[in-house]
mmCIF file with all atom_site columns, C-alpha atoms in Angstrom:
data_model
loop_
_atom_site.group_PDB
_atom_site.id
_atom_site.type_symbol
_atom_site.label_atom_id
_atom_site.label_alt_id
_atom_site.label_comp_id
_atom_site.label_asym_id
_atom_site.label_entity_id
_atom_site.label_seq_id
_atom_site.pdbx_PDB_ins_code
_atom_site.Cartn_x
_atom_site.Cartn_y
_atom_site.Cartn_z
_atom_site.occupancy
_atom_site.B_iso_or_equiv
_atom_site.pdbx_formal_charge
_atom_site.auth_seq_id
_atom_site.auth_comp_id
_atom_site.auth_asym_id
_atom_site.auth_atom_id
_atom_site.pdbx_PDB_model_num
ATOM 1   C CA . MET A 1 1   ? 94.672  136.840 93.486  1.00 0.00 ? 1   MET A CA 1
ATOM 2   C CA . ASP A 1 2   ? 93.776  140.274 94.940  1.00 0.00 ? 2   ASP A CA 1
ATOM 3   C CA . LEU A 1 3   ? 95.605  139.879 98.211  1.00 0.00 ? 3   LEU A CA 1
ATOM 4   C CA . ILE A 1 4   ? 98.421  142.418 97.390  1.00 0.00 ? 4   ILE A CA 1
ATOM 5   C CA . PRO A 1 5   ? 96.055  145.174 96.085  1.00 0.00 ? 5   PRO A CA 1
ATOM 6   C CA . ARG A 1 6   ? 93.740  144.568 99.184  1.00 0.00 ? 6   ARG A CA 1
ATOM 7   C CA . ALA A 1 7   ? 96.791  144.671 101.608 1.00 0.00 ? 7   ALA A CA 1
ATOM 8   C CA . LEU A 1 8   ? 98.154  147.860 99.963  1.00 0.00 ? 8   LEU A CA 1
ATOM 9   C CA . GLN A 1 9   ? 94.677  149.545 100.148 1.00 0.00 ? 9   GLN A CA 1
ATOM 10  C CA . LEU A 1 10  ? 94.357  148.671 103.791 1.00 0.00 ? 10  LEU A CA 1
ATOM 11  C CA . LEU A 1 11  ? 97.760  150.355 104.462 1.00 0.00 ? 11  LEU A CA 1
ATOM 12  C CA . LEU A 1 12  ? 96.605  153.461 102.453 1.00 0.00 ? 12  LEU A CA 1
ATOM 13  C CA . ASP A 1 13  ? 93.462  153.387 104.675 1.00 0.00 ? 13  ASP A CA 1
ATOM 14  C CA . LYS A 1 14  ? 95.732  153.157 107.814 1.00 0.00 ? 14  LYS A CA 1
ATOM 15  C CA . ASP A 1 15  ? 93.629  150.151 108.803 1.00 0.00 ? 15  ASP A CA 1
ATOM 16  C CA . MET A 1 16  ? 96.247  148.247 110.589 1.00 0.00 ? 16  MET A CA 1
ATOM 17  C CA . ILE A 1 17  ? 93.896  145.890 112.244 1.00 0.00 ? 17  ILE A CA 1
ATOM 18  C CA . GLY A 1 18  ? 92.522  145.059 108.822 1.00 0.00 ? 18  GLY A CA 1
ATOM 19  C CA . PHE A 1 19  ? 95.969  144.656 107.509 1.00 0.00 ? 19  PHE A CA 1
ATOM 20  C CA . ALA A 1 20  ? 97.004  142.291 110.283 1.00 0.00 ? 20  ALA A CA 1
ATOM 21  C CA . GLY A 1 21  ? 93.822  140.378 109.859 1.00 0.00 ? 21  GLY A CA 1
ATOM 22  C CA . LEU A 1 22  ? 95.144  139.179 106.509 1.00 0.00 ? 22  LEU A CA 1
ATOM 23  C CA . TRP A 1 23  ? 97.499  136.942 108.412 1.00 0.00 ? 23  TRP A CA 1
ATOM 24  C CA . ALA A 1 24  ? 96.626  133.398 109.720 1.00 0.00 ? 24  ALA A CA 1
ATOM 25  C CA . GLU A 1 25  ? 96.304  133.082 113.537 1.00 0.00 ? 25  GLU A CA 1
ATOM 26  C CA . ASP A 1 26  ? 99.828  131.468 113.494 1.00 0.00 ? 26  ASP A CA 1
ATOM 27  C CA . GLY A 1 27  ? 101.192 133.678 110.610 1.00 0.00 ? 27  GLY A CA 1
ATOM 28  C CA . VAL A 1 28  ? 104.715 134.885 110.586 1.00 0.00 ? 28  VAL A CA 1
ATOM 29  C CA . MET A 1 29  ? 106.105 138.307 109.519 1.00 0.00 ? 29  MET A CA 1
ATOM 30  C CA . GLU A 1 30  ? 109.874 138.099 109.036 1.00 0.00 ? 30  GLU A CA 1
ATOM 31  C CA . PHE A 1 31  ? 112.374 140.836 108.342 1.00 0.00 ? 31  PHE A CA 1
ATOM 32  C CA . PRO A 1 32  ? 115.649 139.258 106.982 1.00 0.00 ? 32  PRO A CA 1
ATOM 33  C CA . PHE A 1 33  ? 117.451 142.727 106.818 1.00 0.00 ? 33  PHE A CA 1
ATOM 34  C CA . ALA A 1 34  ? 116.292 144.128 110.126 1.00 0.00 ? 34  ALA A CA 1
ATOM 35  C CA . PRO A 1 35  ? 118.732 146.554 111.511 1.00 0.00 ? 35  PRO A CA 1
ATOM 36  C CA . PRO A 1 36  ? 119.849 146.278 115.309 1.00 0.00 ? 36  PRO A CA 1
ATOM 37  C CA . GLY A 1 37  ? 117.123 147.340 117.675 1.00 0.00 ? 37  GLY A CA 1
ATOM 38  C CA . TRP A 1 38  ? 114.390 146.273 115.132 1.00 0.00 ? 38  TRP A CA 1
ATOM 39  C CA . PRO A 1 39  ? 112.723 142.754 115.346 1.00 0.00 ? 39  PRO A CA 1
ATOM 40  C CA . ALA A 1 40  ? 113.802 140.132 112.842 1.00 0.00 ? 40  ALA A CA 1
ATOM 41  C CA . GLY A 1 41  ? 110.227 138.644 113.043 1.00 0.00 ? 41  GLY A CA 1
ATOM 42  C CA . VAL A 1 42  ? 106.916 138.654 114.611 1.00 0.00 ? 42  VAL A CA 1
ATOM 43  C CA . GLU A 1 43  ? 104.785 135.606 115.189 1.00 0.00 ? 43  GLU A CA 1
ATOM 44  C CA . GLY A 1 44  ? 101.072 135.330 115.419 1.00 0.00 ? 44  GLY A CA 1
ATOM 45  C CA . ARG A 1 45  ? 98.288  137.560 114.218 1.00 0.00 ? 45  ARG A CA 1
ATOM 46  C CA . ALA A 1 46  ? 97.876  139.309 117.618 1.00 0.00 ? 46  ALA A CA 1
ATOM 47  C CA . ALA A 1 47  ? 101.571 140.023 117.857 1.00 0.00 ? 47  ALA A CA 1
ATOM 48  C CA . ILE A 1 48  ? 101.562 141.263 114.222 1.00 0.00 ? 48  ILE A CA 1
ATOM 49  C CA . GLU A 1 49  ? 98.570  143.514 114.966 1.00 0.00 ? 49  GLU A CA 1
ATOM 50  C CA . ASP A 1 50  ? 100.355 144.874 118.133 1.00 0.00 ? 50  ASP A CA 1
ATOM 51  C CA . TYR A 1 51  ? 103.539 145.363 115.993 1.00 0.00 ? 51  TYR A CA 1
ATOM 52  C CA . LEU A 1 52  ? 101.711 147.391 113.218 1.00 0.00 ? 52  LEU A CA 1
ATOM 53  C CA . ARG A 1 53  ? 99.376  149.353 115.503 1.00 0.00 ? 53  ARG A CA 1
ATOM 54  C CA . ASP A 1 54  ? 101.545 152.547 115.545 1.00 0.00 ? 54  ASP A CA 1
ATOM 55  C CA . TYR A 1 55  ? 102.795 152.260 111.859 1.00 0.00 ? 55  TYR A CA 1
ATOM 56  C CA . PRO A 1 56  ? 100.633 155.305 110.745 1.00 0.00 ? 56  PRO A CA 1
ATOM 57  C CA . LYS A 1 57  ? 102.143 157.326 113.619 1.00 0.00 ? 57  LYS A CA 1
ATOM 58  C CA . MET A 1 58  ? 105.573 156.719 112.020 1.00 0.00 ? 58  MET A CA 1
ATOM 59  C CA . LEU A 1 59  ? 104.787 156.703 108.319 1.00 0.00 ? 59  LEU A CA 1
ATOM 60  C CA . ASP A 1 60  ? 101.937 158.460 106.515 1.00 0.00 ? 60  ASP A CA 1
ATOM 61  C CA . ILE A 1 61  ? 101.868 156.298 103.307 1.00 0.00 ? 61  ILE A CA 1
ATOM 62  C CA . GLN A 1 62  ? 100.105 158.210 100.561 1.00 0.00 ? 62  GLN A CA 1
ATOM 63  C CA . GLY A 1 63  ? 100.663 155.943 97.504  1.00 0.00 ? 63  GLY A CA 1
ATOM 64  C CA . PHE A 1 64  ? 102.074 152.904 95.936  1.00 0.00 ? 64  PHE A CA 1
ATOM 65  C CA . PRO A 1 65  ? 103.042 153.966 92.456  1.00 0.00 ? 65  PRO A CA 1
ATOM 66  C CA . LYS A 1 66  ? 104.673 150.732 91.602  1.00 0.00 ? 66  LYS A CA 1
ATOM 67  C CA . GLN A 1 67  ? 102.943 147.323 92.337  1.00 0.00 ? 67  GLN A CA 1
ATOM 68  C CA . VAL A 1 68  ? 103.921 144.201 90.548  1.00 0.00 ? 68  VAL A CA 1
ATOM 69  C CA . VAL A 1 69  ? 102.932 140.624 91.805  1.00 0.00 ? 69  VAL A CA 1
ATOM 70  C CA . HIS A 1 70  ? 104.599 137.501 90.403  1.00 0.00 ? 70  HIS A CA 1
ATOM 71  C CA . GLN A 1 71  ? 103.059 134.104 90.890  1.00 0.00 ? 71  GLN A CA 1
ATOM 72  C CA . SER A 1 72  ? 105.776 131.545 91.672  1.00 0.00 ? 72  SER A CA 1
ATOM 73  C CA . ALA A 1 73  ? 105.653 127.953 90.597  1.00 0.00 ? 73  ALA A CA 1
ATOM 74  C CA . ASP A 1 74  ? 104.000 127.120 93.946  1.00 0.00 ? 74  ASP A CA 1
ATOM 75  C CA . PRO A 1 75  ? 100.440 128.455 93.825  1.00 0.00 ? 75  PRO A CA 1
ATOM 76  C CA . ASP A 1 76  ? 100.636 129.301 97.432  1.00 0.00 ? 76  ASP A CA 1
ATOM 77  C CA . VAL A 1 77  ? 103.546 131.660 97.095  1.00 0.00 ? 77  VAL A CA 1
ATOM 78  C CA . LEU A 1 78  ? 103.550 135.121 95.590  1.00 0.00 ? 78  LEU A CA 1
ATOM 79  C CA . ILE A 1 79  ? 106.367 137.668 95.200  1.00 0.00 ? 79  ILE A CA 1
ATOM 80  C CA . ALA A 1 80  ? 105.324 141.240 95.440  1.00 0.00 ? 80  ALA A CA 1
ATOM 81  C CA . GLU A 1 81  ? 107.338 144.247 94.420  1.00 0.00 ? 81  GLU A CA 1
ATOM 82  C CA . PHE A 1 82  ? 106.179 147.681 95.376  1.00 0.00 ? 82  PHE A CA 1
ATOM 83  C CA . ASP A 1 83  ? 107.182 151.149 96.024  1.00 0.00 ? 83  ASP A CA 1
ATOM 84  C CA . ALA A 1 84  ? 105.707 153.200 98.804  1.00 0.00 ? 84  ALA A CA 1
ATOM 85  C CA . GLU A 1 85  ? 105.571 156.924 98.839  1.00 0.00 ? 85  GLU A CA 1
ATOM 86  C CA . GLY A 1 86  ? 104.514 159.248 101.719 1.00 0.00 ? 86  GLY A CA 1
ATOM 87  C CA . VAL A 1 87  ? 105.932 161.188 104.700 1.00 0.00 ? 87  VAL A CA 1
ATOM 88  C CA . VAL A 1 88  ? 107.931 160.464 107.793 1.00 0.00 ? 88  VAL A CA 1
ATOM 89  C CA . VAL A 1 89  ? 105.419 161.745 110.413 1.00 0.00 ? 89  VAL A CA 1
ATOM 90  C CA . ALA A 1 90  ? 108.097 162.814 113.001 1.00 0.00 ? 90  ALA A CA 1
ATOM 91  C CA . THR A 1 91  ? 110.123 164.913 110.561 1.00 0.00 ? 91  THR A CA 1
ATOM 92  C CA . GLY A 1 92  ? 107.824 165.746 107.601 1.00 0.00 ? 92  GLY A CA 1
ATOM 93  C CA . LYS A 1 93  ? 110.389 164.541 105.256 1.00 0.00 ? 93  LYS A CA 1
ATOM 94  C CA . PRO A 1 94  ? 109.327 162.647 102.117 1.00 0.00 ? 94  PRO A CA 1
ATOM 95  C CA . TYR A 1 95  ? 109.401 158.861 102.233 1.00 0.00 ? 95  TYR A CA 1
ATOM 96  C CA . ARG A 1 96  ? 110.048 156.644 99.386  1.00 0.00 ? 96  ARG A CA 1
ATOM 97  C CA . ALA A 1 97  ? 111.008 152.966 99.538  1.00 0.00 ? 97  ALA A CA 1
ATOM 98  C CA . SER A 1 98  ? 111.053 149.866 97.405  1.00 0.00 ? 98  SER A CA 1
ATOM 99  C CA . TYR A 1 99  ? 109.987 146.528 98.841  1.00 0.00 ? 99  TYR A CA 1
ATOM 100 C CA . ILE A 1 100 ? 110.039 142.929 97.805  1.00 0.00 ? 100 ILE A CA 1
ATOM 101 C CA . ALA A 1 101 ? 107.909 140.573 99.752  1.00 0.00 ? 101 ALA A CA 1
ATOM 102 C CA . VAL A 1 102 ? 107.678 136.771 99.562  1.00 0.00 ? 102 VAL A CA 1
ATOM 103 C CA . ILE A 1 103 ? 104.273 135.736 100.744 1.00 0.00 ? 103 ILE A CA 1
ATOM 104 C CA . THR A 1 104 ? 103.063 132.344 101.437 1.00 0.00 ? 104 THR A CA 1
ATOM 105 C CA . THR A 1 105 ? 99.317  131.808 101.779 1.00 0.00 ? 105 THR A CA 1
ATOM 106 C CA . ARG A 1 106 ? 97.363  129.050 103.422 1.00 0.00 ? 106 ARG A CA 1
ATOM 107 C CA . ASP A 1 107 ? 93.506  128.951 103.104 1.00 0.00 ? 107 ASP A CA 1
ATOM 108 C CA . GLY A 1 108 ? 93.405  132.647 101.755 1.00 0.00 ? 108 GLY A CA 1
ATOM 109 C CA . GLU A 1 109 ? 95.429  133.962 104.639 1.00 0.00 ? 109 GLU A CA 1
ATOM 110 C CA . ILE A 1 110 ? 99.060  134.967 104.942 1.00 0.00 ? 110 ILE A CA 1
ATOM 111 C CA . ALA A 1 111 ? 100.970 132.175 106.636 1.00 0.00 ? 111 ALA A CA 1
ATOM 112 C CA . HIS A 1 112 ? 104.451 133.661 106.184 1.00 0.00 ? 112 HIS A CA 1
ATOM 113 C CA . TYR A 1 113 ? 105.439 137.228 104.872 1.00 0.00 ? 113 TYR A CA 1
ATOM 114 C CA . ARG A 1 114 ? 109.130 137.730 104.346 1.00 0.00 ? 114 ARG A CA 1
ATOM 115 C CA . ASP A 1 115 ? 109.767 141.511 103.829 1.00 0.00 ? 115 ASP A CA 1
ATOM 116 C CA . TYR A 1 116 ? 112.966 142.602 102.121 1.00 0.00 ? 116 TYR A CA 1
ATOM 117 C CA . TRP A 1 117 ? 113.255 146.348 102.871 1.00 0.00 ? 117 TRP A CA 1
ATOM 118 C CA . ASN A 1 118 ? 116.217 148.658 102.919 1.00 0.00 ? 118 ASN A CA 1
ATOM 119 C CA . PRO A 1 119 ? 117.497 148.733 106.532 1.00 0.00 ? 119 PRO A CA 1
ATOM 120 C CA . LEU A 1 120 ? 119.044 152.149 106.052 1.00 0.00 ? 120 LEU A CA 1
ATOM 121 C CA . LEU A 1 121 ? 115.658 153.671 105.882 1.00 0.00 ? 121 LEU A CA 1
ATOM 122 C CA . ALA A 1 122 ? 115.249 152.764 109.578 1.00 0.00 ? 122 ALA A CA 1
ATOM 123 C CA . GLN A 1 123 ? 117.541 155.688 110.444 1.00 0.00 ? 123 GLN A CA 1
ATOM 124 C CA . GLU A 1 124 ? 114.635 158.061 109.213 1.00 0.00 ? 124 GLU A CA 1
ATOM 125 C CA . LEU A 1 125 ? 112.183 156.517 111.755 1.00 0.00 ? 125 LEU A CA 1
ATOM 126 C CA . PRO A 1 126 ? 111.799 156.680 115.377 1.00 0.00 ? 126 PRO A CA 1
ATOM 127 C CA . ALA A 1 127 ? 112.834 153.389 117.058 1.00 0.00 ? 127 ALA A CA 1
#
């Protein structure tokens, strides 16, 4: 399945509408480690698009040097491990983060995306 490479390329292209378009209309984006002041989840493609709209103004992602996709026993569930590199736009500081995402698909779209990221990195970003 080429969902993960396609999603990461959309992020590199800063095409947040295209990235949000990978979700089902009723898709969910969940952040189990969200720090205070950050949403624990976003429901629905339109809300996800709105949530992601300004992402390129916060982070200038320039590469994904590590990309590993694991197929689970359930053919609709993928586990993606990836590192993102770029720049924090507000400060110009380098950004590097490792992510693990558990992604459930339905009819070729993302139904549920559980994003395990380091909440300490939020300190580098404008709220």
